[in-house]
mmCIF file of C-alpha atoms in Angstrom:
data_model
loop_
_atom_site.group_PDB
_atom_site.id
_atom_site.type_symbol
_atom_site.label_atom_id
_atom_site.label_comp_id
_atom_site.label_asym_id
_atom_site.label_seq_id
_atom_site.Cartn_x
_atom_site.Cartn_y
_atom_site.Cartn_z
ATOM 1 C CA MET U 1200 114.203 75.559 55.015
ATOM 2 C CA ASP U 1201 113.494 73.529 51.896
ATOM 3 C CA SER U 1202 109.844 72.976 51.072
ATOM 4 C CA MET U 1203 108.396 69.475 51.025
ATOM 5 C CA PHE U 1204 108.413 69.622 47.229
ATOM 6 C CA ASP U 1205 112.120 70.510 47.167
ATOM 7 C CA ILE U 1206 112.857 67.596 49.497
ATOM 8 C CA LEU U 1207 110.857 65.111 47.439
ATOM 9 C CA THR U 1208 112.398 66.145 44.105
ATOM 10 C CA GLU U 1209 115.855 65.400 45.573
ATOM 11 C CA LEU U 1210 114.951 61.800 46.366
ATOM 12 C CA PRO U 1211 116.580 59.324 43.941
ATOM 13 C CA LEU U 1212 113.335 57.756 42.740
ATOM 14 C CA PHE U 1213 111.639 61.149 42.283
ATOM 15 C CA ARG U 1214 114.367 62.967 40.352
ATOM 16 C CA GLY U 1215 113.443 64.590 37.066
ATOM 17 C CA VAL U 1216 109.824 65.189 38.133
ATOM 18 C CA THR U 1217 108.372 68.717 38.193
ATOM 19 C CA HIS U 1218 106.952 70.388 41.287
ATOM 20 C CA GLU U 1219 103.542 70.275 39.617
ATOM 21 C CA ARG U 1220 103.757 66.508 39.181
ATOM 22 C CA ILE U 1221 104.983 66.122 42.773
ATOM 23 C CA ALA U 1222 102.066 68.226 44.025
ATOM 24 C CA ALA U 1223 99.626 65.979 42.179
ATOM 25 C CA THR U 1224 101.358 62.903 43.585
ATOM 26 C CA VAL U 1225 101.154 64.192 47.152
ATOM 27 C CA GLY U 1226 97.439 64.596 46.601
ATOM 28 C CA MET U 1227 96.974 60.984 45.474
ATOM 29 C CA ALA U 1228 99.248 59.152 47.954
ATOM 30 C CA LYS U 1229 99.765 59.367 51.704
ATOM 31 C CA PHE U 1230 103.272 60.466 52.687
ATOM 32 C CA HIS U 1231 104.098 59.604 56.304
ATOM 33 C CA PHE U 1232 106.870 61.644 57.943
ATOM 34 C CA LEU U 1233 108.699 59.949 60.832
ATOM 35 C CA LYS U 1234 111.614 60.879 63.102
ATOM 36 C CA PHE U 1235 114.091 58.533 64.797
ATOM 37 C CA ALA U 1236 116.576 59.261 67.568
ATOM 38 C CA PRO U 1237 120.201 58.043 67.376
ATOM 39 C CA GLY U 1238 120.325 54.286 67.991
ATOM 40 C CA GLU U 1239 116.622 53.780 67.342
ATOM 41 C CA THR U 1240 115.630 50.924 65.022
ATOM 42 C CA ILE U 1241 114.012 52.002 61.761
ATOM 43 C CA ALA U 1242 113.532 48.481 60.357
ATOM 44 C CA GLN U 1243 114.429 45.009 61.605
ATOM 45 C CA ALA U 1244 116.020 42.240 59.527
ATOM 46 C CA GLY U 1245 113.269 39.829 58.461
ATOM 47 C CA GLU U 1246 110.526 42.419 59.002
ATOM 48 C CA ALA U 1247 107.961 42.673 56.199
ATOM 49 C CA CYS U 1248 108.782 45.488 53.768
ATOM 50 C CA THR U 1249 105.359 47.106 53.410
ATOM 51 C CA HIS U 1250 106.500 50.695 52.758
ATOM 52 C CA ILE U 1251 109.145 52.365 50.658
ATOM 53 C CA LYS U 1252 111.270 54.457 53.014
ATOM 54 C CA PHE U 1253 113.274 57.540 52.020
ATOM 55 C CA ILE U 1254 115.847 59.214 54.250
ATOM 56 C CA ILE U 1255 115.254 62.962 54.023
ATOM 57 C CA ALA U 1256 117.584 64.051 56.838
ATOM 58 C CA GLY U 1257 120.377 62.384 58.789
ATOM 59 C CA SER U 1258 121.917 58.969 58.212
ATOM 60 C CA ALA U 1259 121.251 55.326 59.083
ATOM 61 C CA VAL U 1260 123.335 52.152 59.321
ATOM 62 C CA ILE U 1261 122.147 48.923 57.694
ATOM 63 C CA THR U 1262 123.700 45.705 59.013
ATOM 64 C CA ILE U 1263 123.240 42.415 57.167
ATOM 65 C CA ALA U 1264 124.306 39.205 58.912
ATOM 66 C CA ASN U 1265 124.236 35.498 58.176
ATOM 67 C CA SER U 1266 122.096 33.105 60.221
ATOM 68 C CA ASP U 1267 124.669 32.498 62.962
ATOM 69 C CA ASP U 1268 125.836 36.136 63.006
ATOM 70 C CA ARG U 1269 129.456 35.158 62.314
ATOM 71 C CA PHE U 1270 129.535 37.329 59.192
ATOM 72 C CA ARG U 1271 128.223 40.891 59.140
ATOM 73 C CA ILE U 1272 128.468 43.695 56.623
ATOM 74 C CA SER U 1273 127.389 47.213 57.526
ATOM 75 C CA GLN U 1274 126.862 50.315 55.424
ATOM 76 C CA THR U 1275 125.732 53.884 56.016
ATOM 77 C CA LEU U 1276 123.013 55.563 53.964
ATOM 78 C CA GLU U 1277 122.298 59.253 54.262
ATOM 79 C CA ALA U 1278 119.832 61.779 52.887
ATOM 80 C CA PRO U 1279 118.659 61.740 50.208
ATOM 81 C CA ASP U 1280 118.568 57.961 49.855
ATOM 82 C CA VAL U 1281 116.110 55.093 49.870
ATOM 83 C CA ILE U 1282 116.244 52.030 52.122
ATOM 84 C CA SER U 1283 116.304 48.633 50.340
ATOM 85 C CA PRO U 1284 113.763 49.537 47.621
ATOM 86 C CA ASP U 1285 114.430 46.292 45.725
ATOM 87 C CA PHE U 1286 112.756 44.330 48.544
ATOM 88 C CA LEU U 1287 109.399 46.089 48.208
ATOM 89 C CA PHE U 1288 108.271 43.662 45.496
ATOM 90 C CA GLY U 1289 109.045 40.053 44.607
ATOM 91 C CA SER U 1290 108.988 36.780 46.545
ATOM 92 C CA ALA U 1291 111.153 37.958 49.471
ATOM 93 C CA THR U 1292 109.531 41.200 50.619
ATOM 94 C CA ILE U 1293 111.445 41.442 53.886
ATOM 95 C CA TYR U 1294 114.262 43.740 54.962
ATOM 96 C CA PRO U 1295 117.636 42.041 54.404
ATOM 97 C CA GLY U 1296 119.242 43.810 57.342
ATOM 98 C CA THR U 1297 118.524 45.838 60.460
ATOM 99 C CA VAL U 1298 118.392 49.606 59.928
ATOM 100 C CA VAL U 1299 119.378 51.831 62.860
ATOM 101 C CA ALA U 1300 119.486 55.614 63.050
ATOM 102 C CA LYS U 1301 123.075 56.846 63.188
ATOM 103 C CA ASP U 1302 122.022 60.347 64.215
ATOM 104 C CA GLU U 1303 118.723 62.237 64.179
ATOM 105 C CA VAL U 1304 116.953 60.755 61.156
ATOM 106 C CA SER U 1305 113.861 61.891 59.293
ATOM 107 C CA ILE U 1306 112.061 59.389 57.085
ATOM 108 C CA VAL U 1307 109.223 59.769 54.606
ATOM 109 C CA GLN U 1308 107.489 56.512 53.794
ATOM 110 C CA ILE U 1309 104.751 55.455 51.376
ATOM 111 C CA THR U 1310 102.736 52.239 51.503
ATOM 112 C CA LYS U 1311 103.333 49.694 48.748
ATOM 113 C CA ASN U 1312 99.840 50.210 47.304
ATOM 114 C CA ASP U 1313 100.192 53.991 47.239
ATOM 115 C CA TYR U 1314 103.665 53.694 45.701
ATOM 116 C CA MET U 1315 102.257 51.456 42.960
ATOM 117 C CA ASN U 1316 99.794 54.228 42.157
ATOM 118 C CA VAL U 1317 102.651 56.736 42.114
ATOM 119 C CA LEU U 1318 104.611 54.564 39.669
ATOM 120 C CA ALA U 1319 101.598 54.264 37.390
ATOM 121 C CA SER U 1320 100.946 58.010 37.438
ATOM 122 C CA ASP U 1321 104.066 59.148 35.557
ATOM 123 C CA HIS U 1322 106.604 57.372 33.327
ATOM 124 C CA ILE U 1323 109.512 59.183 35.048
ATOM 125 C CA PHE U 1324 108.629 57.597 38.412
ATOM 126 C CA MET U 1325 108.438 54.215 36.718
ATOM 127 C CA PHE U 1326 111.679 54.731 34.792
ATOM 128 C CA ASN U 1327 113.611 55.713 37.942
ATOM 129 C CA PHE U 1328 112.427 52.639 39.823
ATOM 130 C CA LEU U 1329 112.973 50.198 36.945
ATOM 131 C CA ASN U 1330 116.426 51.656 36.330
ATOM 132 C CA TYR U 1331 117.347 51.064 39.987
ATOM 133 C CA LEU U 1332 116.095 47.470 39.858
ATOM 134 C CA SER U 1333 117.912 46.824 36.580
ATOM 135 C CA MET U 1334 121.240 48.050 37.948
ATOM 136 C CA ASN U 1335 120.897 45.673 40.893
ATOM 137 C CA ALA U 1336 119.991 42.741 38.643
ATOM 138 C CA GLN U 1337 122.952 43.408 36.336
ATOM 139 C CA LYS U 1338 125.462 43.527 39.181
ATOM 140 C CA CYS U 1339 124.319 40.025 40.182
ATOM 141 C CA ILE U 1340 125.376 38.675 36.777
ATOM 142 C CA ASP U 1341 128.822 40.216 37.151
ATOM 143 C CA GLY U 1342 129.023 38.783 40.653
ATOM 144 C CA VAL U 1343 128.141 35.230 39.630
ATOM 145 C CA LEU U 1344 130.776 35.332 36.889
ATOM 146 C CA ALA U 1345 133.361 36.579 39.402
ATOM 147 C CA MET U 1346 132.537 33.657 41.677
ATOM 148 C CA THR U 1347 133.149 31.016 38.981
ATOM 149 C CA ASN U 1348 136.887 31.464 38.529
ATOM 150 C CA GLY U 1349 137.641 34.916 39.870
ATOM 151 C CA SER U 1350 140.482 35.851 42.161
ATOM 152 C CA ILE U 1351 139.995 36.321 45.890
ATOM 153 C CA GLU U 1352 139.889 40.066 45.275
ATOM 154 C CA GLU U 1353 137.087 39.677 42.722
ATOM 155 C CA ARG U 1354 135.092 37.362 44.967
ATOM 156 C CA LEU U 1355 135.389 39.704 47.939
ATOM 157 C CA ALA U 1356 134.376 42.601 45.683
ATOM 158 C CA MET U 1357 131.291 40.627 44.634
ATOM 159 C CA TRP U 1358 130.225 40.275 48.275
ATOM 160 C CA VAL U 1359 130.616 43.996 48.855
ATOM 161 C CA VAL U 1360 128.757 45.064 45.716
ATOM 162 C CA ALA U 1361 125.957 42.509 46.115
ATOM 163 C CA LEU U 1362 125.282 43.305 49.775
ATOM 164 C CA THR U 1363 125.467 47.098 49.686
ATOM 165 C CA GLN U 1364 123.653 49.897 47.907
ATOM 166 C CA PRO U 1365 125.417 52.037 45.266
ATOM 167 C CA THR U 1366 125.493 55.140 47.480
ATOM 168 C CA ALA U 1367 126.596 53.330 50.650
ATOM 169 C CA LYS U 1368 129.398 54.776 52.762
ATOM 170 C CA ASP U 1369 131.457 53.492 55.705
ATOM 171 C CA ILE U 1370 131.130 49.890 54.509
ATOM 172 C CA ALA U 1371 132.678 47.338 56.846
ATOM 173 C CA ILE U 1372 132.827 43.539 56.922
ATOM 174 C CA THR U 1373 133.055 42.077 60.415
ATOM 175 C CA CYS U 1374 134.072 38.426 60.681
ATOM 176 C CA LYS U 1375 136.731 36.365 62.429
ATOM 177 C CA ASN U 1376 139.700 35.836 60.158
ATOM 178 C CA ARG U 1377 139.536 32.061 60.366
ATOM 179 C CA ASP U 1378 135.882 32.127 59.298
ATOM 180 C CA LEU U 1379 136.744 34.270 56.279
ATOM 181 C CA TYR U 1380 139.456 31.863 55.179
ATOM 182 C CA ALA U 1381 137.018 28.972 55.528
ATOM 183 C CA MET U 1382 134.248 30.737 53.597
ATOM 184 C CA PHE U 1383 136.608 31.509 50.741
ATOM 185 C CA GLY U 1384 138.226 28.087 50.921
ATOM 186 C CA VAL U 1385 141.753 29.489 50.869
ATOM 187 C CA GLN U 1386 144.847 29.537 53.035
ATOM 188 C CA ARG U 1387 145.496 32.452 55.384
ATOM 189 C CA SER U 1388 148.534 33.597 53.371
ATOM 190 C CA SER U 1389 146.553 33.755 50.124
ATOM 191 C CA PHE U 1390 143.760 35.757 51.735
ATOM 192 C CA ILE U 1391 146.139 38.218 53.399
ATOM 193 C CA ASN U 1392 148.006 38.683 50.110
ATOM 194 C CA ALA U 1393 144.704 39.514 48.426
ATOM 195 C CA LEU U 1394 143.818 42.020 51.149
ATOM 196 C CA ASP U 1395 147.251 43.633 50.870
ATOM 197 C CA HIS U 1396 146.730 43.945 47.126
ATOM 198 C CA LEU U 1397 143.372 45.653 47.705
ATOM 199 C CA VAL U 1398 145.068 48.008 50.168
ATOM 200 C CA GLU U 1399 147.617 48.915 47.478
ATOM 201 C CA LEU U 1400 144.725 49.649 45.096
ATOM 202 C CA GLY U 1401 143.157 51.976 47.673
ATOM 203 C CA ALA U 1402 140.016 49.844 47.901
ATOM 204 C CA VAL U 1403 140.194 48.604 51.508
ATOM 205 C CA LYS U 1404 141.984 48.778 54.816
ATOM 206 C CA TYR U 1405 141.827 46.018 57.386
ATOM 207 C CA GLY U 1406 142.589 44.973 60.932
ATOM 208 C CA ALA U 1407 141.773 42.061 63.234
ATOM 209 C CA GLY U 1408 138.299 40.814 62.370
ATOM 210 C CA VAL U 1409 137.270 43.775 60.207
ATOM 211 C CA ILE U 1410 137.692 44.872 56.593
ATOM 212 C CA GLU U 1411 136.762 48.478 55.843
ATOM 213 C CA ILE U 1412 135.861 49.353 52.267
ATOM 214 C CA THR U 1413 137.411 52.704 51.425
ATOM 215 C CA ASP U 1414 136.337 52.810 47.768
ATOM 216 C CA ARG U 1415 133.205 50.918 46.709
ATOM 217 C CA ARG U 1416 133.603 52.032 43.090
ATOM 218 C CA ALA U 1417 137.030 50.433 43.010
ATOM 219 C CA MET U 1418 135.494 47.194 44.286
ATOM 220 C CA LEU U 1419 132.823 47.391 41.580
ATOM 221 C CA SER U 1420 135.515 47.852 38.932
ATOM 222 C CA ILE U 1421 137.471 44.882 40.317
ATOM 223 C CA MET U 1422 134.373 42.675 40.228
ATOM 224 C CA ARG U 1423 133.648 43.613 36.613
ATOM 225 C CA ASN U 1424 137.122 43.894 35.168
ATOM 226 C CA GLY U 1425 139.302 41.782 37.405
ATOM 227 C CA VAL U 1426 142.597 42.825 39.009
ATOM 228 C CA GLU U 1427 146.017 43.381 37.566
#
């Protein structure tokens, strides 16, 4: 079995840090280890984000929905990953979606105050976190530009990239077809043609009321570079 130090050094915001530095960090901050059974809620949409939460075993599904629940996008995160770290600080420090254990899940969490001390203790911790935040901020610029005059494919790609984490798997959009047409302000034929094009590109597959993202990187490329 991997030691606690091995587990922590695999976490995305702890990579590049020595065991010695990790050992010192464990001594200065409280690491809480939690277990969740399949189907158990790890975090609720709208709940205050007071801890940074790392998945160290198993996988969890995050579902983000609009206010009337007509539009939902789900994604799966698995170990080693971090749950919505960009909502730990800022003006909206609440979870954007509900997080539910997909199987047996182990979580290690650190309070915001302790994590601030961790960030201040070593430039590698700080660099990893700032790099993550910067990547998220930069994708928003690409997304806004795609929304101005982009194709349906680019606009759909923007939704996927903006609402999911880079390592997300099993991404799915659930929404009635007529609501999707209305939200995009397009005719059914135009939307279906766009979906068929994305299928040809290997980026999605779709059925009644659901669009499954088969290649998030392809969607990111479409958002940034457009479609041919």
